[in-house]
JSON list of N, CA and C in Angstrom, two decimals:
[
{"chain": "U", "resi": 297, "resn": "LEU", "atom": "N", "xyz": [106.51, 101.74, 85.14]},
{"chain": "U", "resi": 297, "resn": "LEU", "atom": "CA", "xyz": [105.46, 100.85, 84.58]},
{"chain": "U", "resi": 297, "resn": "LEU", "atom": "C", "xyz": [105.26, 101.33, 83.10]},
{"chain": "U", "resi": 298, "resn": "HIS", "atom": "N", "xyz": [105.27, 102.61, 82.80]},
{"chain": "U", "resi": 298, "resn": "HIS", "atom": "CA", "xyz": [104.86, 103.02, 81.45]},
{"chain": "U", "resi": 298, "resn": "HIS", "atom": "C", "xyz": [105.97, 102.49, 80.54]},
{"chain": "U", "resi": 299, "resn": "ASP", "atom": "N", "xyz": [107.30, 102.47, 80.90]},
{"chain": "U", "resi": 299, "resn": "ASP", "atom": "CA", "xyz": [108.30, 101.91, 79.98]},
{"chain": "U", "resi": 299, "resn": "ASP", "atom": "C", "xyz": [108.05, 100.49, 79.75]},
{"chain": "U", "resi": 300, "resn": "THR", "atom": "N", "xyz": [107.83, 99.79, 80.90]},
{"chain": "U", "resi": 300, "resn": "THR", "atom": "CA", "xyz": [107.58, 98.27, 80.74]},
{"chain": "U", "resi": 300, "resn": "THR", "atom": "C", "xyz": [106.52, 97.92, 79.79]},
{"chain": "U", "resi": 301, "resn": "MET", "atom": "N", "xyz": [105.40, 98.70, 80.00]},
{"chain": "U", "resi": 301, "resn": "MET", "atom": "CA", "xyz": [104.14, 98.35, 79.19]},
{"chain": "U", "resi": 301, "resn": "MET", "atom": "C", "xyz": [104.48, 98.69, 77.75]},
{"chain": "U", "resi": 302, "resn": "VAL", "atom": "N", "xyz": [105.16, 99.77, 77.43]},
{"chain": "U", "resi": 302, "resn": "VAL", "atom": "CA", "xyz": [105.45, 100.05, 76.00]},
{"chain": "U", "resi": 302, "resn": "VAL", "atom": "C", "xyz": [106.45, 99.11, 75.41]},
{"chain": "U", "resi": 303, "resn": "GLU", "atom": "N", "xyz": [107.48, 98.70, 76.16]},
{"chain": "U", "resi": 303, "resn": "GLU", "atom": "CA", "xyz": [108.50, 97.75, 75.71]},
{"chain": "U", "resi": 303, "resn": "GLU", "atom": "C", "xyz": [107.90, 96.41, 75.43]},
{"chain": "U", "resi": 304, "resn": "ALA", "atom": "N", "xyz": [106.87, 96.05, 76.18]},
{"chain": "U", "resi": 304, "resn": "ALA", "atom": "CA", "xyz": [106.17, 94.71, 76.05]},
{"chain": "U", "resi": 304, "resn": "ALA", "atom": "C", "xyz": [105.45, 94.67, 74.61]},
{"chain": "U", "resi": 305, "resn": "LEU", "atom": "N", "xyz": [105.23, 95.87, 74.04]},
{"chain": "U", "resi": 305, "resn": "LEU", "atom": "CA", "xyz": [104.55, 95.93, 72.71]},
{"chain": "U", "resi": 305, "resn": "LEU", "atom": "C", "xyz": [105.41, 95.33, 71.71]},
{"chain": "U", "resi": 306, "resn": "GLY", "atom": "N", "xyz": [106.79, 95.51, 71.86]},
{"chain": "U", "resi": 306, "resn": "GLY", "atom": "CA", "xyz": [107.59, 95.02, 70.85]},
{"chain": "U", "resi": 306, "resn": "GLY", "atom": "C", "xyz": [107.70, 95.91, 69.58]},
{"chain": "U", "resi": 307, "resn": "ASN", "atom": "N", "xyz": [107.33, 97.08, 69.70]},
{"chain": "U", "resi": 307, "resn": "ASN", "atom": "CA", "xyz": [107.02, 98.14, 68.62]},
{"chain": "U", "resi": 307, "resn": "ASN", "atom": "C", "xyz": [108.11, 99.11, 68.78]},
{"chain": "U", "resi": 308, "resn": "GLN", "atom": "N", "xyz": [109.06, 99.27, 67.94]},
{"chain": "U", "resi": 308, "resn": "GLN", "atom": "CA", "xyz": [110.19, 100.27, 68.06]},
{"chain": "U", "resi": 308, "resn": "GLN", "atom": "C", "xyz": [109.72, 101.73, 67.87]},
{"chain": "U", "resi": 309, "resn": "LEU", "atom": "N", "xyz": [108.72, 101.82, 66.95]},
{"chain": "U", "resi": 309, "resn": "LEU", "atom": "CA", "xyz": [108.14, 103.14, 66.73]},
{"chain": "U", "resi": 309, "resn": "LEU", "atom": "C", "xyz": [107.42, 103.64, 67.98]},
{"chain": "U", "resi": 310, "resn": "ALA", "atom": "N", "xyz": [106.54, 102.80, 68.53]},
{"chain": "U", "resi": 310, "resn": "ALA", "atom": "CA", "xyz": [105.71, 103.15, 69.65]},
{"chain": "U", "resi": 310, "resn": "ALA", "atom": "C", "xyz": [106.67, 103.47, 70.87]},
{"chain": "U", "resi": 311, "resn": "SER", "atom": "N", "xyz": [107.89, 102.61, 70.93]},
{"chain": "U", "resi": 311, "resn": "SER", "atom": "CA", "xyz": [108.74, 102.84, 72.03]},
{"chain": "U", "resi": 311, "resn": "SER", "atom": "C", "xyz": [109.47, 104.26, 71.84]},
{"chain": "U", "resi": 312, "resn": "ARG", "atom": "N", "xyz": [109.87, 104.54, 70.61]},
{"chain": "U", "resi": 312, "resn": "ARG", "atom": "CA", "xyz": [110.58, 105.92, 70.41]},
{"chain": "U", "resi": 312, "resn": "ARG", "atom": "C", "xyz": [109.55, 107.05, 70.74]},
{"chain": "U", "resi": 313, "resn": "ILE", "atom": "N", "xyz": [108.37, 107.04, 70.23]},
{"chain": "U", "resi": 313, "resn": "ILE", "atom": "CA", "xyz": [107.37, 108.00, 70.60]},
{"chain": "U", "resi": 313, "resn": "ILE", "atom": "C", "xyz": [107.11, 108.09, 72.05]},
{"chain": "U", "resi": 314, "resn": "HIS", "atom": "N", "xyz": [106.96, 107.01, 72.75]},
{"chain": "U", "resi": 314, "resn": "HIS", "atom": "CA", "xyz": [106.74, 107.02, 74.23]},
{"chain": "U", "resi": 314, "resn": "HIS", "atom": "C", "xyz": [107.96, 107.73, 74.88]},
{"chain": "U", "resi": 315, "resn": "HIS", "atom": "N", "xyz": [109.16, 107.44, 74.48]},
{"chain": "U", "resi": 315, "resn": "HIS", "atom": "CA", "xyz": [110.28, 108.08, 75.17]},
{"chain": "U", "resi": 315, "resn": "HIS", "atom": "C", "xyz": [110.34, 109.43, 74.99]},
{"chain": "U", "resi": 316, "resn": "VAL", "atom": "N", "xyz": [110.17, 109.97, 73.76]},
{"chain": "U", "resi": 316, "resn": "VAL", "atom": "CA", "xyz": [110.16, 111.47, 73.50]},
{"chain": "U", "resi": 316, "resn": "VAL", "atom": "C", "xyz": [108.94, 112.05, 74.31]},
{"chain": "U", "resi": 317, "resn": "ASN", "atom": "N", "xyz": [107.78, 111.51, 74.34]},
{"chain": "U", "resi": 317, "resn": "ASN", "atom": "CA", "xyz": [106.69, 112.20, 74.98]},
{"chain": "U", "resi": 317, "resn": "ASN", "atom": "C", "xyz": [106.92, 112.05, 76.49]},
{"chain": "U", "resi": 318, "resn": "ARG", "atom": "N", "xyz": [107.59, 110.98, 77.03]},
{"chain": "U", "resi": 318, "resn": "ARG", "atom": "CA", "xyz": [107.87, 110.82, 78.54]},
{"chain": "U", "resi": 318, "resn": "ARG", "atom": "C", "xyz": [108.75, 111.97, 78.88]},
{"chain": "U", "resi": 319, "resn": "ASP", "atom": "N", "xyz": [109.77, 112.26, 78.10]},
{"chain": "U", "resi": 319, "resn": "ASP", "atom": "CA", "xyz": [110.77, 113.41, 78.48]},
{"chain": "U", "resi": 319, "resn": "ASP", "atom": "C", "xyz": [110.12, 114.73, 78.47]},
{"chain": "U", "resi": 320, "resn": "ARG", "atom": "N", "xyz": [109.15, 114.87, 77.46]},
{"chain": "U", "resi": 320, "resn": "ARG", "atom": "CA", "xyz": [108.52, 116.19, 77.34]},
{"chain": "U", "resi": 320, "resn": "ARG", "atom": "C", "xyz": [107.50, 116.39, 78.60]},
{"chain": "U", "resi": 321, "resn": "ILE", "atom": "N", "xyz": [106.74, 115.34, 78.95]},
{"chain": "U", "resi": 321, "resn": "ILE", "atom": "CA", "xyz": [105.94, 115.40, 80.05]},
{"chain": "U", "resi": 321, "resn": "ILE", "atom": "C", "xyz": [106.64, 115.58, 81.38]},
{"chain": "U", "resi": 322, "resn": "ARG", "atom": "N", "xyz": [107.82, 115.19, 81.52]},
{"chain": "U", "resi": 322, "resn": "ARG", "atom": "CA", "xyz": [108.62, 115.31, 82.83]},
{"chain": "U", "resi": 322, "resn": "ARG", "atom": "C", "xyz": [108.98, 116.77, 82.89]},
{"chain": "U", "resi": 323, "resn": "LEU", "atom": "N", "xyz": [109.35, 117.31, 81.77]},
{"chain": "U", "resi": 323, "resn": "LEU", "atom": "CA", "xyz": [109.73, 118.75, 81.75]},
{"chain": "U", "resi": 323, "resn": "LEU", "atom": "C", "xyz": [108.48, 119.69, 82.02]},
{"chain": "U", "resi": 324, "resn": "ILE", "atom": "N", "xyz": [107.36, 119.39, 81.48]},
{"chain": "U", "resi": 324, "resn": "ILE", "atom": "CA", "xyz": [106.11, 120.09, 81.69]},
{"chain": "U", "resi": 324, "resn": "ILE", "atom": "C", "xyz": [105.75, 120.08, 83.20]},
{"chain": "U", "resi": 325, "resn": "ARG", "atom": "N", "xyz": [105.85, 118.83, 83.74]},
{"chain": "U", "resi": 325, "resn": "ARG", "atom": "CA", "xyz": [105.49, 118.63, 85.21]},
{"chain": "U", "resi": 325, "resn": "ARG", "atom": "C", "xyz": [106.45, 119.46, 86.09]},
{"chain": "U", "resi": 326, "resn": "LEU", "atom": "N", "xyz": [107.72, 119.46, 85.73]},
{"chain": "U", "resi": 326, "resn": "LEU", "atom": "CA", "xyz": [108.64, 120.32, 86.58]},
{"chain": "U", "resi": 326, "resn": "LEU", "atom": "C", "xyz": [108.46, 121.68, 86.43]},
{"chain": "U", "resi": 327, "resn": "ASP", "atom": "N", "xyz": [108.09, 122.16, 85.26]},
{"chain": "U", "resi": 327, "resn": "ASP", "atom": "CA", "xyz": [107.81, 123.50, 84.98]},
{"chain": "U", "resi": 327, "resn": "ASP", "atom": "C", "xyz": [106.62, 124.16, 85.61]},
{"chain": "U", "resi": 328, "resn": "HIS", "atom": "N", "xyz": [105.58, 123.37, 85.57]},
{"chain": "U", "resi": 328, "resn": "HIS", "atom": "CA", "xyz": [104.20, 123.76, 86.03]},
{"chain": "U", "resi": 328, "resn": "HIS", "atom": "C", "xyz": [103.80, 123.19, 87.50]},
{"chain": "U", "resi": 329, "resn": "GLY", "atom": "N", "xyz": [104.67, 122.45, 88.02]},
{"chain": "U", "resi": 329, "resn": "GLY", "atom": "CA", "xyz": [104.37, 121.89, 89.40]},
{"chain": "U", "resi": 329, "resn": "GLY", "atom": "C", "xyz": [103.18, 121.01, 89.37]},
{"chain": "U", "resi": 330, "resn": "LEU", "atom": "N", "xyz": [102.99, 120.13, 88.32]},
{"chain": "U", "resi": 330, "resn": "LEU", "atom": "CA", "xyz": [101.77, 119.37, 88.18]},
{"chain": "U", "resi": 330, "resn": "LEU", "atom": "C", "xyz": [101.82, 118.13, 89.11]},
{"chain": "U", "resi": 331, "resn": "LEU", "atom": "N", "xyz": [102.96, 117.76, 89.58]},
{"chain": "U", "resi": 331, "resn": "LEU", "atom": "CA", "xyz": [103.15, 116.54, 90.46]},
{"chain": "U", "resi": 331, "resn": "LEU", "atom": "C", "xyz": [103.07, 116.94, 91.94]},
{"chain": "U", "resi": 332, "resn": "THR", "atom": "N", "xyz": [101.99, 116.58, 92.52]},
{"chain": "U", "resi": 332, "resn": "THR", "atom": "CA", "xyz": [101.82, 116.98, 93.95]},
{"chain": "U", "resi": 332, "resn": "THR", "atom": "C", "xyz": [101.75, 115.62, 94.80]},
{"chain": "U", "resi": 333, "resn": "PRO", "atom": "N", "xyz": [101.82, 115.65, 96.05]},
{"chain": "U", "resi": 333, "resn": "PRO", "atom": "CA", "xyz": [101.56, 114.51, 96.81]},
{"chain": "U", "resi": 333, "resn": "PRO", "atom": "C", "xyz": [100.08, 113.89, 96.63]},
{"chain": "U", "resi": 334, "resn": "SER", "atom": "N", "xyz": [99.24, 114.62, 96.47]},
{"chain": "U", "resi": 334, "resn": "SER", "atom": "CA", "xyz": [97.82, 114.06, 96.25]},
{"chain": "U", "resi": 334, "resn": "SER", "atom": "C", "xyz": [97.74, 113.51, 94.84]},
{"chain": "U", "resi": 335, "resn": "SER", "atom": "N", "xyz": [98.14, 114.11, 93.77]},
{"chain": "U", "resi": 335, "resn": "SER", "atom": "CA", "xyz": [98.15, 113.58, 92.50]},
{"chain": "U", "resi": 335, "resn": "SER", "atom": "C", "xyz": [99.06, 112.30, 92.33]},
{"chain": "U", "resi": 336, "resn": "LEU", "atom": "N", "xyz": [100.14, 112.30, 92.98]},
{"chain": "U", "resi": 336, "resn": "LEU", "atom": "CA", "xyz": [101.05, 111.14, 93.13]},
{"chain": "U", "resi": 336, "resn": "LEU", "atom": "C", "xyz": [100.36, 109.95, 93.69]},
{"chain": "U", "resi": 337, "resn": "SER", "atom": "N", "xyz": [99.68, 110.12, 94.84]},
{"chain": "U", "resi": 337, "resn": "SER", "atom": "CA", "xyz": [98.82, 109.05, 95.42]},
{"chain": "U", "resi": 337, "resn": "SER", "atom": "C", "xyz": [97.81, 108.48, 94.58]},
{"chain": "U", "resi": 338, "resn": "HIS", "atom": "N", "xyz": [96.97, 109.37, 93.80]},
{"chain": "U", "resi": 338, "resn": "HIS", "atom": "CA", "xyz": [96.01, 108.90, 92.92]},
{"chain": "U", "resi": 338, "resn": "HIS", "atom": "C", "xyz": [96.67, 108.18, 91.68]},
{"chain": "U", "resi": 339, "resn": "THR", "atom": "N", "xyz": [97.82, 108.66, 91.17]},
{"chain": "U", "resi": 339, "resn": "THR", "atom": "CA", "xyz": [98.40, 108.14, 90.02]},
{"chain": "U", "resi": 339, "resn": "THR", "atom": "C", "xyz": [98.89, 106.71, 90.37]},
{"chain": "U", "resi": 340, "resn": "MET", "atom": "N", "xyz": [99.53, 106.51, 91.62]},
{"chain": "U", "resi": 340, "resn": "MET", "atom": "CA", "xyz": [100.10, 105.21, 92.05]},
{"chain": "U", "resi": 340, "resn": "MET", "atom": "C", "xyz": [98.81, 104.23, 92.15]},
{"chain": "U", "resi": 341, "resn": "ALA", "atom": "N", "xyz": [97.71, 104.76, 92.66]},
{"chain": "U", "resi": 341, "resn": "ALA", "atom": "CA", "xyz": [96.56, 103.81, 92.77]},
{"chain": "U", "resi": 341, "resn": "ALA", "atom": "C", "xyz": [96.07, 103.42, 91.34]},
{"chain": "U", "resi": 342, "resn": "GLU", "atom": "N", "xyz": [96.10, 104.31, 90.41]},
{"chain": "U", "resi": 342, "resn": "GLU", "atom": "CA", "xyz": [95.77, 103.92, 89.11]},
{"chain": "U", "resi": 342, "resn": "GLU", "atom": "C", "xyz": [96.78, 102.85, 88.52]},
{"chain": "U", "resi": 343, "resn": "HIS", "atom": "N", "xyz": [97.98, 103.11, 88.69]},
{"chain": "U", "resi": 343, "resn": "HIS", "atom": "CA", "xyz": [99.05, 102.12, 88.21]},
{"chain": "U", "resi": 343, "resn": "HIS", "atom": "C", "xyz": [98.76, 100.77, 88.84]},
{"chain": "U", "resi": 344, "resn": "LEU", "atom": "N", "xyz": [98.57, 100.69, 90.12]},
{"chain": "U", "resi": 344, "resn": "LEU", "atom": "CA", "xyz": [98.39, 99.49, 90.83]},
{"chain": "U", "resi": 344, "resn": "LEU", "atom": "C", "xyz": [97.15, 98.69, 90.21]},
{"chain": "U", "resi": 345, "resn": "GLU", "atom": "N", "xyz": [96.07, 99.44, 89.87]},
{"chain": "U", "resi": 345, "resn": "GLU", "atom": "CA", "xyz": [94.87, 98.79, 89.24]},
{"chain": "U", "resi": 345, "resn": "GLU", "atom": "C", "xyz": [95.23, 98.28, 87.87]},
{"chain": "U", "resi": 346, "resn": "ILE", "atom": "N", "xyz": [96.04, 98.98, 87.17]},
{"chain": "U", "resi": 346, "resn": "ILE", "atom": "CA", "xyz": [96.41, 98.32, 85.90]},
{"chain": "U", "resi": 346, "resn": "ILE", "atom": "C", "xyz": [97.25, 97.23, 85.99]},
{"chain": "U", "resi": 347, "resn": "ILE", "atom": "N", "xyz": [98.17, 97.17, 86.93]},
{"chain": "U", "resi": 347, "resn": "ILE", "atom": "CA", "xyz": [99.00, 95.97, 87.14]},
{"chain": "U", "resi": 347, "resn": "ILE", "atom": "C", "xyz": [98.22, 94.84, 87.61]},
{"chain": "U", "resi": 348, "resn": "ALA", "atom": "N", "xyz": [97.30, 95.10, 88.59]},
{"chain": "U", "resi": 348, "resn": "ALA", "atom": "CA", "xyz": [96.46, 94.03, 89.04]},
{"chain": "U", "resi": 348, "resn": "ALA", "atom": "C", "xyz": [95.55, 93.29, 87.97]},
{"chain": "U", "resi": 349, "resn": "ALA", "atom": "N", "xyz": [95.01, 94.12, 87.09]},
{"chain": "U", "resi": 349, "resn": "ALA", "atom": "CA", "xyz": [94.17, 93.64, 86.01]},
{"chain": "U", "resi": 349, "resn": "ALA", "atom": "C", "xyz": [95.06, 92.85, 85.06]},
{"chain": "U", "resi": 350, "resn": "CYS", "atom": "N", "xyz": [96.23, 93.35, 84.86]},
{"chain": "U", "resi": 350, "resn": "CYS", "atom": "CA", "xyz": [97.17, 92.54, 83.96]},
{"chain": "U", "resi": 350, "resn": "CYS", "atom": "C", "xyz": [97.65, 91.14, 84.64]},
{"chain": "U", "resi": 351, "resn": "LYS", "atom": "N", "xyz": [97.89, 91.18, 85.89]},
{"chain": "U", "resi": 351, "resn": "LYS", "atom": "CA", "xyz": [98.18, 89.98, 86.53]},
{"chain": "U", "resi": 351, "resn": "LYS", "atom": "C", "xyz": [97.09, 88.93, 86.49]},
{"chain": "U", "resi": 352, "resn": "ARG", "atom": "N", "xyz": [95.92, 89.44, 86.58]},
{"chain": "U", "resi": 352, "resn": "ARG", "atom": "CA", "xyz": [94.65, 88.68, 86.45]},
{"chain": "U", "resi": 352, "resn": "ARG", "atom": "C", "xyz": [94.42, 88.12, 85.04]},
{"chain": "U", "resi": 353, "resn": "ARG", "atom": "N", "xyz": [95.10, 88.85, 84.09]},
{"chain": "U", "resi": 353, "resn": "ARG", "atom": "CA", "xyz": [94.91, 88.58, 82.71]},
{"chain": "U", "resi": 353, "resn": "ARG", "atom": "C", "xyz": [93.35, 88.98, 82.22]},
{"chain": "U", "resi": 354, "resn": "ASP", "atom": "N", "xyz": [92.93, 90.06, 82.96]},
{"chain": "U", "resi": 354, "resn": "ASP", "atom": "CA", "xyz": [91.61, 90.43, 82.71]},
{"chain": "U", "resi": 354, "resn": "ASP", "atom": "C", "xyz": [91.65, 91.75, 81.79]},
{"chain": "U", "resi": 355, "resn": "GLU", "atom": "N", "xyz": [91.54, 91.32, 80.41]},
{"chain": "U", "resi": 355, "resn": "GLU", "atom": "CA", "xyz": [91.69, 92.38, 79.39]},
{"chain": "U", "resi": 355, "resn": "GLU", "atom": "C", "xyz": [90.79, 93.48, 79.60]},
{"chain": "U", "resi": 356, "resn": "ALA", "atom": "N", "xyz": [89.56, 93.23, 79.89]},
{"chain": "U", "resi": 356, "resn": "ALA", "atom": "CA", "xyz": [88.44, 94.32, 79.97]},
{"chain": "U", "resi": 356, "resn": "ALA", "atom": "C", "xyz": [88.84, 95.26, 81.09]},
{"chain": "U", "resi": 357, "resn": "ALA", "atom": "N", "xyz": [89.17, 94.68, 82.26]},
{"chain": "U", "resi": 357, "resn": "ALA", "atom": "CA", "xyz": [89.48, 95.52, 83.46]},
{"chain": "U", "resi": 357, "resn": "ALA", "atom": "C", "xyz": [90.76, 96.27, 83.18]},
{"chain": "U", "resi": 358, "resn": "ALA", "atom": "N", "xyz": [91.81, 95.69, 82.44]},
{"chain": "U", "resi": 358, "resn": "ALA", "atom": "CA", "xyz": [93.11, 96.45, 82.08]},
{"chain": "U", "resi": 358, "resn": "ALA", "atom": "C", "xyz": [92.77, 97.59, 81.29]},
{"chain": "U", "resi": 359, "resn": "SER", "atom": "N", "xyz": [91.97, 97.32, 80.25]},
{"chain": "U", "resi": 359, "resn": "SER", "atom": "CA", "xyz": [91.62, 98.36, 79.35]},
{"chain": "U", "resi": 359, "resn": "SER", "atom": "C", "xyz": [90.82, 99.59, 79.98]},
{"chain": "U", "resi": 360, "resn": "HIS", "atom": "N", "xyz": [89.91, 99.28, 80.85]},
{"chain": "U", "resi": 360, "resn": "HIS", "atom": "CA", "xyz": [89.15, 100.21, 81.59]},
{"chain": "U", "resi": 360, "resn": "HIS", "atom": "C", "xyz": [90.07, 100.93, 82.59]},
{"chain": "U", "resi": 361, "resn": "ALA", "atom": "N", "xyz": [91.04, 100.32, 83.18]},
{"chain": "U", "resi": 361, "resn": "ALA", "atom": "CA", "xyz": [91.91, 100.90, 84.14]},
{"chain": "U", "resi": 361, "resn": "ALA", "atom": "C", "xyz": [92.87, 101.85, 83.34]},
{"chain": "U", "resi": 362, "resn": "MET", "atom": "N", "xyz": [93.29, 101.44, 82.09]},
{"chain": "U", "resi": 362, "resn": "MET", "atom": "CA", "xyz": [94.07, 102.36, 81.32]},
{"chain": "U", "resi": 362, "resn": "MET", "atom": "C", "xyz": [93.30, 103.61, 80.91]},
{"chain": "U", "resi": 363, "resn": "GLU", "atom": "N", "xyz": [92.07, 103.36, 80.45]},
{"chain": "U", "resi": 363, "resn": "GLU", "atom": "CA", "xyz": [91.32, 104.50, 80.05]},
{"chain": "U", "resi": 363, "resn": "GLU", "atom": "C", "xyz": [91.09, 105.57, 81.16]},
{"chain": "U", "resi": 364, "resn": "VAL", "atom": "N", "xyz": [90.79, 105.03, 82.40]},
{"chain": "U", "resi": 364, "resn": "VAL", "atom": "CA", "xyz": [90.62, 105.95, 83.54]},
{"chain": "U", "resi": 364, "resn": "VAL", "atom": "C", "xyz": [91.96, 106.64, 83.75]},
{"chain": "U", "resi": 365, "resn": "HIS", "atom": "N", "xyz": [93.09, 105.92, 83.74]},
{"chain": "U", "resi": 365, "resn": "HIS", "atom": "CA", "xyz": [94.37, 106.61, 84.00]},
{"chain": "U", "resi": 365, "resn": "HIS", "atom": "C", "xyz": [94.72, 107.67, 83.05]},
{"chain": "U", "resi": 366, "resn": "LEU", "atom": "N", "xyz": [94.53, 107.35, 81.75]},
{"chain": "U", "resi": 366, "resn": "LEU", "atom": "CA", "xyz": [94.71, 108.30, 80.63]},
{"chain": "U", "resi": 366, "resn": "LEU", "atom": "C", "xyz": [93.90, 109.56, 80.70]},
{"chain": "U", "resi": 367, "resn": "SER", "atom": "N", "xyz": [92.51, 109.33, 80.96]},
{"chain": "U", "resi": 367, "resn": "SER", "atom": "CA", "xyz": [91.63, 110.48, 81.12]},
{"chain": "U", "resi": 367, "resn": "SER", "atom": "C", "xyz": [92.07, 111.35, 82.24]},
{"chain": "U", "resi": 368, "resn": "THR", "atom": "N", "xyz": [92.27, 110.65, 83.39]},
{"chain": "U", "resi": 368, "resn": "THR", "atom": "CA", "xyz": [92.70, 111.37, 84.56]},
{"chain": "U", "resi": 368, "resn": "THR", "atom": "C", "xyz": [93.95, 112.29, 84.34]},
{"chain": "U", "resi": 369, "resn": "ALA", "atom": "N", "xyz": [94.96, 111.61, 83.78]},
{"chain": "U", "resi": 369, "resn": "ALA", "atom": "CA", "xyz": [96.24, 112.29, 83.46]},
{"chain": "U", "resi": 369, "resn": "ALA", "atom": "C", "xyz": [96.03, 113.53, 82.56]},
{"chain": "U", "resi": 370, "resn": "LEU", "atom": "N", "xyz": [95.10, 113.35, 81.54]},
{"chain": "U", "resi": 370, "resn": "LEU", "atom": "CA", "xyz": [94.81, 114.41, 80.57]},
{"chain": "U", "resi": 370, "resn": "LEU", "atom": "C", "xyz": [94.22, 115.68, 81.37]},
{"chain": "U", "resi": 371, "resn": "ARG", "atom": "N", "xyz": [93.29, 115.26, 82.18]},
{"chain": "U", "resi": 371, "resn": "ARG", "atom": "CA", "xyz": [92.50, 116.27, 82.95]},
{"chain": "U", "resi": 371, "resn": "ARG", "atom": "C", "xyz": [93.46, 117.07, 83.84]},
{"chain": "U", "resi": 372, "resn": "ARG", "atom": "N", "xyz": [94.36, 116.17, 84.48]},
{"chain": "U", "resi": 372, "resn": "ARG", "atom": "CA", "xyz": [95.35, 116.77, 85.42]},
{"chain": "U", "resi": 372, "resn": "ARG", "atom": "C", "xyz": [96.29, 117.72, 84.65]},
{"chain": "U", "resi": 373, "resn": "ALA", "atom": "N", "xyz": [96.65, 117.31, 83.47]},
{"chain": "U", "resi": 373, "resn": "ALA", "atom": "CA", "xyz": [97.67, 118.02, 82.63]},
{"chain": "U", "resi": 373, "resn": "ALA", "atom": "C", "xyz": [96.95, 119.38, 82.11]},
{"chain": "U", "resi": 374, "resn": "MET", "atom": "N", "xyz": [95.64, 119.28, 81.85]},
{"chain": "U", "resi": 374, "resn": "MET", "atom": "CA", "xyz": [94.93, 120.49, 81.37]},
{"chain": "U", "resi": 374, "resn": "MET", "atom": "C", "xyz": [94.48, 121.44, 82.54]},
{"chain": "U", "resi": 375, "resn": "GLY", "atom": "N", "xyz": [94.77, 120.95, 83.76]},
{"chain": "U", "resi": 375, "resn": "GLY", "atom": "CA", "xyz": [94.25, 121.80, 84.99]},
{"chain": "U", "resi": 375, "resn": "GLY", "atom": "C", "xyz": [92.74, 121.70, 85.16]},
{"chain": "U", "resi": 376, "resn": "VAL", "atom": "N", "xyz": [92.08, 120.69, 84.73]},
{"chain": "U", "resi": 376, "resn": "VAL", "atom": "CA", "xyz": [90.63, 120.56, 84.99]},
{"chain": "U", "resi": 376, "resn": "VAL", "atom": "C", "xyz": [90.29, 119.86, 86.11]}
]
């Protein structure tokens, strides 16, 4: 989902930054065990909400779903 969303922007700089950060995040998750069955379930639900809002072309709902996903991911990464 992340790769598709970033590629849809058509911005090479954003794409390169995303790919570098994606790889770093994967390494951190592996090293610190941040990906659990519970967090995976919540993450997938967040992704599905983003996709549903995009399919409906509901900009406000998509934006809100992205904000929720990003803030949840940040809290999870910080162990909060």
